[in-house]
Amino acid sequence: MDGRDAGIQNAAHLLSNALRGLALTGAGISAESGIPTFRGEGGLWRKYDPVKVASIEYFMADPSAYWSVSRERGGAALAARPNPGHRALAALEAAGRLTAVVTQNTDGLHQDSGSRDVIELHGSGRAVVCLDCGRREPRAEVQARLDVEMPPRCQSCGGGKLKPTVVLFGEPLPQPEISRAFELARHADVMLVVGTSLVVYPAAEIPLAAVRAGARLIVVNAEPTPFDGIAEVVIHGRAAEILPAVAARAVATGA
Ligand code: APR
């Protein structure tokens, strides 16, 4: 049995006995759905300055800095479909091996794949809100008019500050979501981390809180992460390939 198989076997064993399993996901789980990551190979922040295109300070000064990148790349996220990695987490939840999925992603693919309890730490990229009149609009409708309107304008008040309902750099995370995520982490028996570089806080603090409270840590990521050293199981590879194998074994042998 090679190292990867042993890792899959060990991860499945831990999850098969989990009563309060918790997952934390990042951009890597959606990479195989065609959405580029941020820091990995071909990542968004390798091409754009995150402060200039995704901070609240710059957004308030000039919303088109954000929307011009969305014009180029936003369509991919809206057109994306869940992959076997997302579906494997939904299957683990349905089998009672996972309590919830905490995600840094704003693409909504966990919900599309059937996960019921999804905690969106960084908001959702599927809606926008007008900062002048508060009107909300589906993101897809705004995306559709970016070729003729930059920045896009509110259909109700004409205002030019349509903000995606995501957390931009410099904005606080939504309190109910972050509190609940930490509460679940402090009671988790198994913490499964998938597809995240674990460099953005407070999201990266969640697996630490779980390990401090006694949870056993599993890391599934294409590249090494800063937490590999404290993990019980580390599997380097593609989530859409590894998670279905782990889930199939965990559900088959589940407690
Ligand atoms: N399967 C598993 N892991 C993958 C895959 C894959 N197919 N493809 C890439 N990865 C890994 C990369 O190796 C990288 O370590 O996913 C990780 C993605 O890391 P980031 O791009 O840093 O994304 P993430 O950790 O989600 O970023 C956190 O930063 O930019 C902000 O708000 C944004 O939510 C985001 C936050």
PDB file of C-alpha atoms and ligand atoms in Angstrom:
ATOM      1  CA  MET A   1       0.000   0.000   0.000  1.00  0.00           C
ATOM      2  CA  ASP A   2       1.597   3.321  -1.001  1.00  0.00           C
ATOM      3  CA  GLY A   3       1.634   6.455   1.153  1.00  0.00           C
ATOM      4  CA  ARG A   4      -1.466   7.913  -0.487  1.00  0.00           C
ATOM      5  CA  ASP A   5      -3.509   4.746  -0.014  1.00  0.00           C
ATOM      6  CA  ALA A   6      -2.441   4.564   3.607  1.00  0.00           C
ATOM      7  CA  GLY A   7      -3.456   8.186   4.030  1.00  0.00           C
ATOM      8  CA  ILE A   8      -6.865   7.556   2.473  1.00  0.00           C
ATOM      9  CA  GLN A   9      -7.327   4.482   4.689  1.00  0.00           C
ATOM     10  CA  ASN A  10      -6.359   6.398   7.845  1.00  0.00           C
ATOM     11  CA  ALA A  11      -8.540   9.387   6.993  1.00  0.00           C
ATOM     12  CA  ALA A  12     -11.486   7.073   6.291  1.00  0.00           C
ATOM     13  CA  HIS A  13     -10.919   5.283   9.580  1.00  0.00           C
ATOM     14  CA  LEU A  14     -10.957   8.544  11.564  1.00  0.00           C
ATOM     15  CA  LEU A  15     -14.070   9.777   9.770  1.00  0.00           C
ATOM     16  CA  SER A  16     -15.878   6.458  10.049  1.00  0.00           C
ATOM     17  CA  ASN A  17     -15.851   6.911  13.838  1.00  0.00           C
ATOM     18  CA  ALA A  18     -16.522  10.658  13.835  1.00  0.00           C
ATOM     19  CA  LEU A  19     -19.593  11.851  15.745  1.00  0.00           C
ATOM     20  CA  ARG A  20     -18.889  15.595  15.439  1.00  0.00           C
ATOM     21  CA  GLY A  21     -16.730  15.811  12.308  1.00  0.00           C
ATOM     22  CA  LEU A  22     -16.155  19.284  10.846  1.00  0.00           C
ATOM     23  CA  ALA A  23     -14.766  20.302   7.462  1.00  0.00           C
ATOM     24  CA  LEU A  24     -13.009  23.533   6.476  1.00  0.00           C
ATOM     25  CA  THR A  25     -12.629  24.155   2.748  1.00  0.00           C
ATOM     26  CA  GLY A  26     -10.894  26.658   0.517  1.00  0.00           C
ATOM     27  CA  ALA A  27     -10.453  27.487  -3.146  1.00  0.00           C
ATOM     28  CA  GLY A  28      -8.650  24.215  -3.857  1.00  0.00           C
ATOM     29  CA  ILE A  29     -11.861  22.185  -3.602  1.00  0.00           C
ATOM     30  CA  SER A  30     -13.413  24.259  -6.400  1.00  0.00           C
ATOM     31  CA  ALA A  31     -10.315  24.272  -8.637  1.00  0.00           C
ATOM     32  CA  GLU A  32     -11.551  21.188 -10.478  1.00  0.00           C
ATOM     33  CA  SER A  33     -14.861  22.976 -11.114  1.00  0.00           C
ATOM     34  CA  GLY A  34     -12.928  25.513 -13.183  1.00  0.00           C
ATOM     35  CA  ILE A  35     -12.593  28.290 -10.580  1.00  0.00           C
ATOM     36  CA  PRO A  36      -8.982  29.440 -10.201  1.00  0.00           C
ATOM     37  CA  THR A  37      -7.497  29.486  -6.702  1.00  0.00           C
ATOM     38  CA  PHE A  38      -5.919  32.597  -5.191  1.00  0.00           C
ATOM     39  CA  ARG A  39      -2.362  31.627  -4.306  1.00  0.00           C
ATOM     40  CA  GLY A  40      -1.708  28.273  -5.959  1.00  0.00           C
ATOM     41  CA  GLU A  41      -0.463  27.862  -9.519  1.00  0.00           C
ATOM     42  CA  GLY A  42      -2.356  30.226 -11.850  1.00  0.00           C
ATOM     43  CA  GLY A  43      -3.867  31.852  -8.753  1.00  0.00           C
ATOM     44  CA  LEU A  44      -5.758  35.150  -8.967  1.00  0.00           C
ATOM     45  CA  TRP A  45      -3.332  36.978  -6.650  1.00  0.00           C
ATOM     46  CA  ARG A  46      -0.442  36.006  -8.921  1.00  0.00           C
ATOM     47  CA  LYS A  47      -2.045  38.244 -11.566  1.00  0.00           C
ATOM     48  CA  TYR A  48      -3.847  40.921  -9.538  1.00  0.00           C
ATOM     49  CA  ASP A  49      -3.008  42.898  -6.412  1.00  0.00           C
ATOM     50  CA  PRO A  50      -5.582  41.677  -3.855  1.00  0.00           C
ATOM     51  CA  VAL A  51      -5.619  45.046  -2.091  1.00  0.00           C
ATOM     52  CA  LYS A  52      -6.409  46.887  -5.332  1.00  0.00           C
ATOM     53  CA  VAL A  53      -9.108  44.532  -6.603  1.00  0.00           C
ATOM     54  CA  ALA A  54     -10.599  43.008  -3.441  1.00  0.00           C
ATOM     55  CA  SER A  55     -10.293  45.412  -0.488  1.00  0.00           C
ATOM     56  CA  ILE A  56     -13.185  47.478   0.862  1.00  0.00           C
ATOM     57  CA  GLU A  57     -10.995  50.595   0.873  1.00  0.00           C
ATOM     58  CA  TYR A  58     -10.292  50.401  -2.868  1.00  0.00           C
ATOM     59  CA  PHE A  59     -13.823  49.240  -3.617  1.00  0.00           C
ATOM     60  CA  MET A  60     -15.307  52.332  -1.985  1.00  0.00           C
ATOM     61  CA  ALA A  61     -12.864  54.550  -3.902  1.00  0.00           C
ATOM     62  CA  ASP A  62     -13.502  52.856  -7.275  1.00  0.00           C
ATOM     63  CA  PRO A  63     -15.881  49.862  -7.599  1.00  0.00           C
ATOM     64  CA  SER A  64     -14.771  49.254 -11.207  1.00  0.00           C
ATOM     65  CA  ALA A  65     -11.417  47.943  -9.951  1.00  0.00           C
ATOM     66  CA  TYR A  66     -13.364  44.959  -8.587  1.00  0.00           C
ATOM     67  CA  TRP A  67     -15.954  44.715 -11.376  1.00  0.00           C
ATOM     68  CA  SER A  68     -13.455  44.843 -14.247  1.00  0.00           C
ATOM     69  CA  VAL A  69     -11.791  41.702 -12.866  1.00  0.00           C
ATOM     70  CA  SER A  70     -15.249  40.179 -12.454  1.00  0.00           C
ATOM     71  CA  ARG A  71     -16.045  41.020 -16.075  1.00  0.00           C
ATOM     72  CA  GLU A  72     -13.015  38.922 -17.071  1.00  0.00           C
ATOM     73  CA  ARG A  73     -13.317  36.079 -14.573  1.00  0.00           C
ATOM     74  CA  GLY A  74     -16.665  36.252 -12.794  1.00  0.00           C
ATOM     75  CA  GLY A  75     -18.459  34.191 -15.388  1.00  0.00           C
ATOM     76  CA  ALA A  76     -16.423  31.079 -14.597  1.00  0.00           C
ATOM     77  CA  ALA A  77     -17.549  31.077 -10.982  1.00  0.00           C
ATOM     78  CA  LEU A  78     -21.199  31.581 -11.912  1.00  0.00           C
ATOM     79  CA  ALA A  79     -21.093  28.804 -14.526  1.00  0.00           C
ATOM     80  CA  ALA A  80     -19.200  26.339 -12.307  1.00  0.00           C
ATOM     81  CA  ARG A  81     -20.762  23.052 -11.158  1.00  0.00           C
ATOM     82  CA  PRO A  82     -19.886  20.949  -8.110  1.00  0.00           C
ATOM     83  CA  ASN A  83     -17.225  18.258  -8.566  1.00  0.00           C
ATOM     84  CA  PRO A  84     -16.777  14.832  -6.880  1.00  0.00           C
ATOM     85  CA  GLY A  85     -14.902  16.543  -4.009  1.00  0.00           C
ATOM     86  CA  HIS A  86     -17.934  18.652  -3.079  1.00  0.00           C
ATOM     87  CA  ARG A  87     -20.231  15.657  -3.435  1.00  0.00           C
ATOM     88  CA  ALA A  88     -18.020  13.519  -1.191  1.00  0.00           C
ATOM     89  CA  LEU A  89     -18.391  16.034   1.643  1.00  0.00           C
ATOM     90  CA  ALA A  90     -22.155  16.059   1.138  1.00  0.00           C
ATOM     91  CA  ALA A  91     -22.144  12.255   1.358  1.00  0.00           C
ATOM     92  CA  LEU A  92     -20.116  12.350   4.595  1.00  0.00           C
ATOM     93  CA  GLU A  93     -22.628  14.801   6.072  1.00  0.00           C
ATOM     94  CA  ALA A  94     -25.595  12.687   4.940  1.00  0.00           C
ATOM     95  CA  ALA A  95     -23.983   9.658   6.616  1.00  0.00           C
ATOM     96  CA  GLY A  96     -23.570  11.613   9.879  1.00  0.00           C
ATOM     97  CA  ARG A  97     -19.757  11.729   9.671  1.00  0.00           C
ATOM     98  CA  LEU A  98     -19.662  15.487   9.210  1.00  0.00           C
ATOM     99  CA  THR A  99     -21.745  17.987  11.149  1.00  0.00           C
ATOM    100  CA  ALA A 100     -21.139  20.918   8.831  1.00  0.00           C
ATOM    101  CA  VAL A 101     -18.864  22.392   6.164  1.00  0.00           C
ATOM    102  CA  VAL A 102     -17.193  25.698   7.014  1.00  0.00           C
ATOM    103  CA  THR A 103     -16.065  27.315   3.781  1.00  0.00           C
ATOM    104  CA  GLN A 104     -13.951  30.269   2.732  1.00  0.00           C
ATOM    105  CA  ASN A 105     -15.432  29.930  -0.752  1.00  0.00           C
ATOM    106  CA  THR A 106     -18.167  32.221  -2.012  1.00  0.00           C
ATOM    107  CA  ASP A 107     -19.156  30.060  -5.024  1.00  0.00           C
ATOM    108  CA  GLY A 108     -22.134  28.228  -3.450  1.00  0.00           C
ATOM    109  CA  LEU A 109     -20.949  24.848  -4.809  1.00  0.00           C
ATOM    110  CA  HIS A 110     -21.231  23.045  -1.461  1.00  0.00           C
ATOM    111  CA  GLN A 111     -24.923  23.904  -1.309  1.00  0.00           C
ATOM    112  CA  ASP A 112     -25.366  22.929  -4.987  1.00  0.00           C
ATOM    113  CA  SER A 113     -23.787  19.540  -4.258  1.00  0.00           C
ATOM    114  CA  GLY A 114     -26.284  18.786  -1.491  1.00  0.00           C
ATOM    115  CA  SER A 115     -24.429  19.849   1.658  1.00  0.00           C
ATOM    116  CA  ARG A 116     -27.107  21.006   4.066  1.00  0.00           C
ATOM    117  CA  ASP A 117     -25.161  22.819   6.797  1.00  0.00           C
ATOM    118  CA  VAL A 118     -22.726  25.172   5.058  1.00  0.00           C
ATOM    119  CA  ILE A 119     -21.162  28.066   6.975  1.00  0.00           C
ATOM    120  CA  GLU A 120     -19.944  30.749   4.538  1.00  0.00           C
ATOM    121  CA  LEU A 121     -17.214  32.668   6.363  1.00  0.00           C
ATOM    122  CA  HIS A 122     -16.523  34.990   3.447  1.00  0.00           C
ATOM    123  CA  GLY A 123     -20.104  35.525   2.310  1.00  0.00           C
ATOM    124  CA  SER A 124     -21.685  34.563  -1.005  1.00  0.00           C
ATOM    125  CA  GLY A 125     -20.700  35.644  -4.490  1.00  0.00           C
ATOM    126  CA  ARG A 126     -24.212  34.981  -5.806  1.00  0.00           C
ATOM    127  CA  ALA A 127     -25.759  38.315  -4.865  1.00  0.00           C
ATOM    128  CA  VAL A 128     -24.937  42.014  -4.798  1.00  0.00           C
ATOM    129  CA  VAL A 129     -26.279  44.809  -2.637  1.00  0.00           C
ATOM    130  CA  CYS A 130     -26.557  48.485  -3.461  1.00  0.00           C
ATOM    131  CA  LEU A 131     -24.674  50.427  -0.793  1.00  0.00           C
ATOM    132  CA  ASP A 132     -26.860  53.487  -1.492  1.00  0.00           C
ATOM    133  CA  CYS A 133     -30.413  52.080  -1.282  1.00  0.00           C
ATOM    134  CA  GLY A 134     -29.884  48.536   0.034  1.00  0.00           C
ATOM    135  CA  ARG A 135     -31.514  46.822  -2.944  1.00  0.00           C
ATOM    136  CA  ARG A 136     -30.226  43.284  -3.535  1.00  0.00           C
ATOM    137  CA  GLU A 137     -29.837  41.732  -6.968  1.00  0.00           C
ATOM    138  CA  PRO A 138     -28.681  38.322  -8.247  1.00  0.00           C
ATOM    139  CA  ARG A 139     -25.019  38.449  -9.232  1.00  0.00           C
ATOM    140  CA  ALA A 140     -25.716  36.820 -12.598  1.00  0.00           C
ATOM    141  CA  GLU A 141     -27.907  39.765 -13.637  1.00  0.00           C
ATOM    142  CA  VAL A 142     -25.163  42.271 -12.804  1.00  0.00           C
ATOM    143  CA  GLN A 143     -22.514  40.117 -14.456  1.00  0.00           C
ATOM    144  CA  ALA A 144     -24.584  40.100 -17.657  1.00  0.00           C
ATOM    145  CA  ARG A 145     -24.419  43.870 -18.047  1.00  0.00           C
ATOM    146  CA  LEU A 146     -20.738  44.467 -17.248  1.00  0.00           C
ATOM    147  CA  ASP A 147     -19.881  44.824 -20.948  1.00  0.00           C
ATOM    148  CA  VAL A 148     -22.120  47.883 -21.187  1.00  0.00           C
ATOM    149  CA  GLU A 149     -21.964  49.250 -17.630  1.00  0.00           C
ATOM    150  CA  MET A 150     -18.708  49.725 -15.675  1.00  0.00           C
ATOM    151  CA  PRO A 151     -19.094  50.040 -12.805  1.00  0.00           C
ATOM    152  CA  PRO A 152     -22.548  48.462 -12.792  1.00  0.00           C
ATOM    153  CA  ARG A 153     -25.382  50.674 -11.516  1.00  0.00           C
ATOM    154  CA  CYS A 154     -28.294  49.990  -9.213  1.00  0.00           C
ATOM    155  CA  GLN A 155     -31.478  49.333 -11.186  1.00  0.00           C
ATOM    156  CA  SER A 156     -33.480  51.106  -8.492  1.00  0.00           C
ATOM    157  CA  CYS A 157     -31.569  54.228  -7.395  1.00  0.00           C
ATOM    158  CA  GLY A 158     -28.943  54.459 -10.144  1.00  0.00           C
ATOM    159  CA  GLY A 159     -26.134  54.353  -7.578  1.00  0.00           C
ATOM    160  CA  GLY A 160     -22.679  53.146  -8.644  1.00  0.00           C
ATOM    161  CA  LYS A 161     -21.779  51.175  -5.544  1.00  0.00           C
ATOM    162  CA  LEU A 162     -23.110  47.684  -6.147  1.00  0.00           C
ATOM    163  CA  LYS A 163     -21.131  45.489  -3.776  1.00  0.00           C
ATOM    164  CA  PRO A 164     -20.965  41.694  -3.985  1.00  0.00           C
ATOM    165  CA  THR A 165     -22.195  40.062  -0.741  1.00  0.00           C
ATOM    166  CA  VAL A 166     -18.692  38.709  -0.130  1.00  0.00           C
ATOM    167  CA  VAL A 167     -16.255  39.756   2.596  1.00  0.00           C
ATOM    168  CA  LEU A 168     -13.620  41.984   1.009  1.00  0.00           C
ATOM    169  CA  PHE A 169     -10.215  42.464   2.598  1.00  0.00           C
ATOM    170  CA  GLY A 170     -10.525  44.962   5.431  1.00  0.00           C
ATOM    171  CA  GLU A 171     -14.129  43.970   6.193  1.00  0.00           C
ATOM    172  CA  PRO A 172     -15.134  42.022   9.305  1.00  0.00           C
ATOM    173  CA  LEU A 173     -16.376  38.474   8.852  1.00  0.00           C
ATOM    174  CA  PRO A 174     -20.093  37.870   9.540  1.00  0.00           C
ATOM    175  CA  GLN A 175     -20.298  37.379  13.317  1.00  0.00           C
ATOM    176  CA  PRO A 176     -22.958  34.626  13.473  1.00  0.00           C
ATOM    177  CA  GLU A 177     -21.001  32.488  11.007  1.00  0.00           C
ATOM    178  CA  ILE A 178     -17.594  32.922  12.616  1.00  0.00           C
ATOM    179  CA  SER A 179     -18.996  32.310  16.125  1.00  0.00           C
ATOM    180  CA  ARG A 180     -20.765  29.152  15.047  1.00  0.00           C
ATOM    181  CA  ALA A 181     -17.697  27.880  13.187  1.00  0.00           C
ATOM    182  CA  PHE A 182     -15.548  28.252  16.307  1.00  0.00           C
ATOM    183  CA  GLU A 183     -18.243  26.678  18.484  1.00  0.00           C
ATOM    184  CA  LEU A 184     -18.352  23.611  16.224  1.00  0.00           C
ATOM    185  CA  ALA A 185     -14.537  23.503  16.081  1.00  0.00           C
ATOM    186  CA  ARG A 186     -14.272  23.454  19.886  1.00  0.00           C
ATOM    187  CA  HIS A 187     -16.572  20.400  19.957  1.00  0.00           C
ATOM    188  CA  ALA A 188     -15.233  18.593  16.896  1.00  0.00           C
ATOM    189  CA  ASP A 189     -13.718  15.122  17.223  1.00  0.00           C
ATOM    190  CA  VAL A 190     -12.359  15.089  13.647  1.00  0.00           C
ATOM    191  CA  MET A 191     -11.300  18.198  11.667  1.00  0.00           C
ATOM    192  CA  LEU A 192     -11.014  17.745   7.893  1.00  0.00           C
ATOM    193  CA  VAL A 193      -9.226  20.556   6.028  1.00  0.00           C
ATOM    194  CA  VAL A 194      -9.455  20.587   2.226  1.00  0.00           C
ATOM    195  CA  GLY A 195      -7.945  22.785  -0.481  1.00  0.00           C
ATOM    196  CA  THR A 196      -6.743  25.786   1.477  1.00  0.00           C
ATOM    197  CA  SER A 197      -3.290  27.318   1.958  1.00  0.00           C
ATOM    198  CA  LEU A 198      -4.266  28.110   5.589  1.00  0.00           C
ATOM    199  CA  VAL A 199      -2.652  31.567   5.496  1.00  0.00           C
ATOM    200  CA  VAL A 200      -5.781  33.718   5.882  1.00  0.00           C
ATOM    201  CA  TYR A 201      -7.117  34.447   9.367  1.00  0.00           C
ATOM    202  CA  PRO A 202      -9.403  34.068  11.217  1.00  0.00           C
ATOM    203  CA  ALA A 203     -10.449  31.121   8.981  1.00  0.00           C
ATOM    204  CA  ALA A 204      -7.112  29.341   9.507  1.00  0.00           C
ATOM    205  CA  GLU A 205      -7.599  29.625  13.281  1.00  0.00           C
ATOM    206  CA  ILE A 206     -10.555  27.216  13.106  1.00  0.00           C
ATOM    207  CA  PRO A 207      -8.549  23.973  12.684  1.00  0.00           C
ATOM    208  CA  LEU A 208      -6.204  25.187  15.436  1.00  0.00           C
ATOM    209  CA  ALA A 209      -9.143  25.676  17.794  1.00  0.00           C
ATOM    210  CA  ALA A 210     -10.337  22.165  16.943  1.00  0.00           C
ATOM    211  CA  VAL A 211      -6.903  20.559  17.532  1.00  0.00           C
ATOM    212  CA  ARG A 212      -6.514  22.457  20.815  1.00  0.00           C
ATOM    213  CA  ALA A 213      -9.852  21.003  21.898  1.00  0.00           C
ATOM    214  CA  GLY A 214      -8.670  17.465  21.075  1.00  0.00           C
ATOM    215  CA  ALA A 215      -9.857  16.947  17.486  1.00  0.00           C
ATOM    216  CA  ARG A 216      -7.818  14.782  15.117  1.00  0.00           C
ATOM    217  CA  LEU A 217      -6.699  16.736  12.080  1.00  0.00           C
ATOM    218  CA  ILE A 218      -6.803  15.512   8.476  1.00  0.00           C
ATOM    219  CA  VAL A 219      -5.318  17.740   5.733  1.00  0.00           C
ATOM    220  CA  VAL A 220      -6.096  17.143   2.037  1.00  0.00           C
ATOM    221  CA  ASN A 221      -4.304  19.676  -0.165  1.00  0.00           C
ATOM    222  CA  ALA A 222      -2.402  19.750  -3.448  1.00  0.00           C
ATOM    223  CA  GLU A 223       0.609  21.398  -1.752  1.00  0.00           C
ATOM    224  CA  PRO A 224       2.098  21.316   1.765  1.00  0.00           C
ATOM    225  CA  THR A 225       0.364  23.580   4.316  1.00  0.00           C
ATOM    226  CA  PRO A 226       1.633  25.243   7.522  1.00  0.00           C
ATOM    227  CA  PHE A 227      -0.454  22.761   9.567  1.00  0.00           C
ATOM    228  CA  ASP A 228       0.830  19.522   8.057  1.00  0.00           C
ATOM    229  CA  GLY A 229       3.081  19.108  11.104  1.00  0.00           C
ATOM    230  CA  ILE A 230       0.165  19.012  13.567  1.00  0.00           C
ATOM    231  CA  ALA A 231      -2.054  16.818  11.399  1.00  0.00           C
ATOM    232  CA  GLU A 232      -2.655  13.116  12.065  1.00  0.00           C
ATOM    233  CA  VAL A 233      -3.213  12.453   8.367  1.00  0.00           C
ATOM    234  CA  VAL A 234      -1.810  14.509   5.460  1.00  0.00           C
ATOM    235  CA  ILE A 235      -2.677  13.673   1.848  1.00  0.00           C
ATOM    236  CA  HIS A 236      -1.159  15.795  -0.914  1.00  0.00           C
ATOM    237  CA  GLY A 237      -3.243  15.564  -4.074  1.00  0.00           C
ATOM    238  CA  ARG A 238      -6.447  16.597  -5.829  1.00  0.00           C
ATOM    239  CA  ALA A 239      -9.579  16.845  -3.690  1.00  0.00           C
ATOM    240  CA  ALA A 240     -11.912  15.525  -6.424  1.00  0.00           C
ATOM    241  CA  GLU A 241      -9.838  12.343  -6.571  1.00  0.00           C
ATOM    242  CA  ILE A 242      -9.053  11.799  -2.891  1.00  0.00           C
ATOM    243  CA  LEU A 243     -12.275  12.792  -1.100  1.00  0.00           C
ATOM    244  CA  PRO A 244     -14.560  10.312  -2.939  1.00  0.00           C
ATOM    245  CA  ALA A 245     -12.167   7.473  -2.002  1.00  0.00           C
ATOM    246  CA  VAL A 246     -12.083   8.601   1.630  1.00  0.00           C
ATOM    247  CA  ALA A 247     -15.860   9.090   1.804  1.00  0.00           C
ATOM    248  CA  ALA A 248     -16.648   5.728   0.207  1.00  0.00           C
ATOM    249  CA  ARG A 249     -14.551   3.877   2.791  1.00  0.00           C
ATOM    250  CA  ALA A 250     -15.683   6.005   5.734  1.00  0.00           C
ATOM    251  CA  VAL A 251     -19.361   5.563   4.927  1.00  0.00           C
ATOM    252  CA  ALA A 252     -18.959   1.846   4.205  1.00  0.00           C
ATOM    253  CA  THR A 253     -17.261   1.173   7.557  1.00  0.00           C
ATOM    254  CA  GLY A 254     -19.010   3.975   9.524  1.00  0.00           C
ATOM    255  CA  ALA A 255     -19.839   3.528  13.247  1.00  0.00           C
TER     256      ALA A 255
HETATM  257  N1  APR B   1      -7.263  19.785  -4.723  1.00  0.00           N
HETATM  258  C1  APR B   1      -6.761  20.082  -3.484  1.00  0.00           C
HETATM  259  N2  APR B   1      -6.060  21.227  -3.217  1.00  0.00           N
HETATM  260  C2  APR B   1      -5.848  22.063  -4.244  1.00  0.00           C
HETATM  261  C3  APR B   1      -6.303  21.796  -5.562  1.00  0.00           C
HETATM  262  C4  APR B   1      -7.043  20.592  -5.781  1.00  0.00           C
HETATM  263  N3  APR B   1      -7.509  20.259  -6.988  1.00  0.00           N
HETATM  264  N4  APR B   1      -5.925  22.827  -6.365  1.00  0.00           N
HETATM  265  C5  APR B   1      -5.241  23.703  -5.580  1.00  0.00           C
HETATM  266  N5  APR B   1      -5.192  23.240  -4.302  1.00  0.00           N
HETATM  267  C6  APR B   1      -4.611  23.884  -3.123  1.00  0.00           C
HETATM  268  C7  APR B   1      -3.389  24.758  -3.421  1.00  0.00           C
HETATM  269  O1  APR B   1      -2.222  23.989  -3.321  1.00  0.00           O
HETATM  270  C8  APR B   1      -3.473  25.815  -2.327  1.00  0.00           C
HETATM  271  O2  APR B   1      -2.684  25.447  -1.196  1.00  0.00           O
HETATM  272  O3  APR B   1      -5.584  24.744  -2.606  1.00  0.00           O
HETATM  273  C9  APR B   1      -4.948  25.815  -1.904  1.00  0.00           C
HETATM  274  C10 APR B   1      -5.690  27.098  -2.237  1.00  0.00           C
HETATM  275  O4  APR B   1      -5.139  28.122  -1.485  1.00  0.00           O
HETATM  276  P1  APR B   1      -5.526  29.645  -1.770  1.00  0.00           P
HETATM  277  O5  APR B   1      -5.472  29.892  -3.210  1.00  0.00           O
HETATM  278  O6  APR B   1      -4.681  30.460  -0.864  1.00  0.00           O
HETATM  279  O7  APR B   1      -7.064  29.709  -1.348  1.00  0.00           O
HETATM  280  P2  APR B   1      -7.707  29.801   0.098  1.00  0.00           P
HETATM  281  O8  APR B   1      -6.866  29.135   1.108  1.00  0.00           O
HETATM  282  O9  APR B   1      -9.103  29.353  -0.026  1.00  0.00           O
HETATM  283  O10 APR B   1      -7.690  31.393   0.356  1.00  0.00           O
HETATM  284  C11 APR B   1      -8.251  31.877   1.531  1.00  0.00           C
HETATM  285  O11 APR B   1      -7.934  34.140   0.807  1.00  0.00           O
HETATM  286  O12 APR B   1      -7.895  35.460  -1.027  1.00  0.00           O
HETATM  287  C12 APR B   1      -8.602  35.177   0.103  1.00  0.00           C
HETATM  288  O13 APR B   1     -10.911  35.417   0.560  1.00  0.00           O
HETATM  289  C13 APR B   1     -10.019  34.691  -0.217  1.00  0.00           C
HETATM  290  O14 APR B   1     -11.234  32.850   0.753  1.00  0.00           O
HETATM  291  C14 APR B   1      -9.999  33.238   0.242  1.00  0.00           C
HETATM  292  C15 APR B   1      -8.905  33.222   1.283  1.00  0.00           C
END
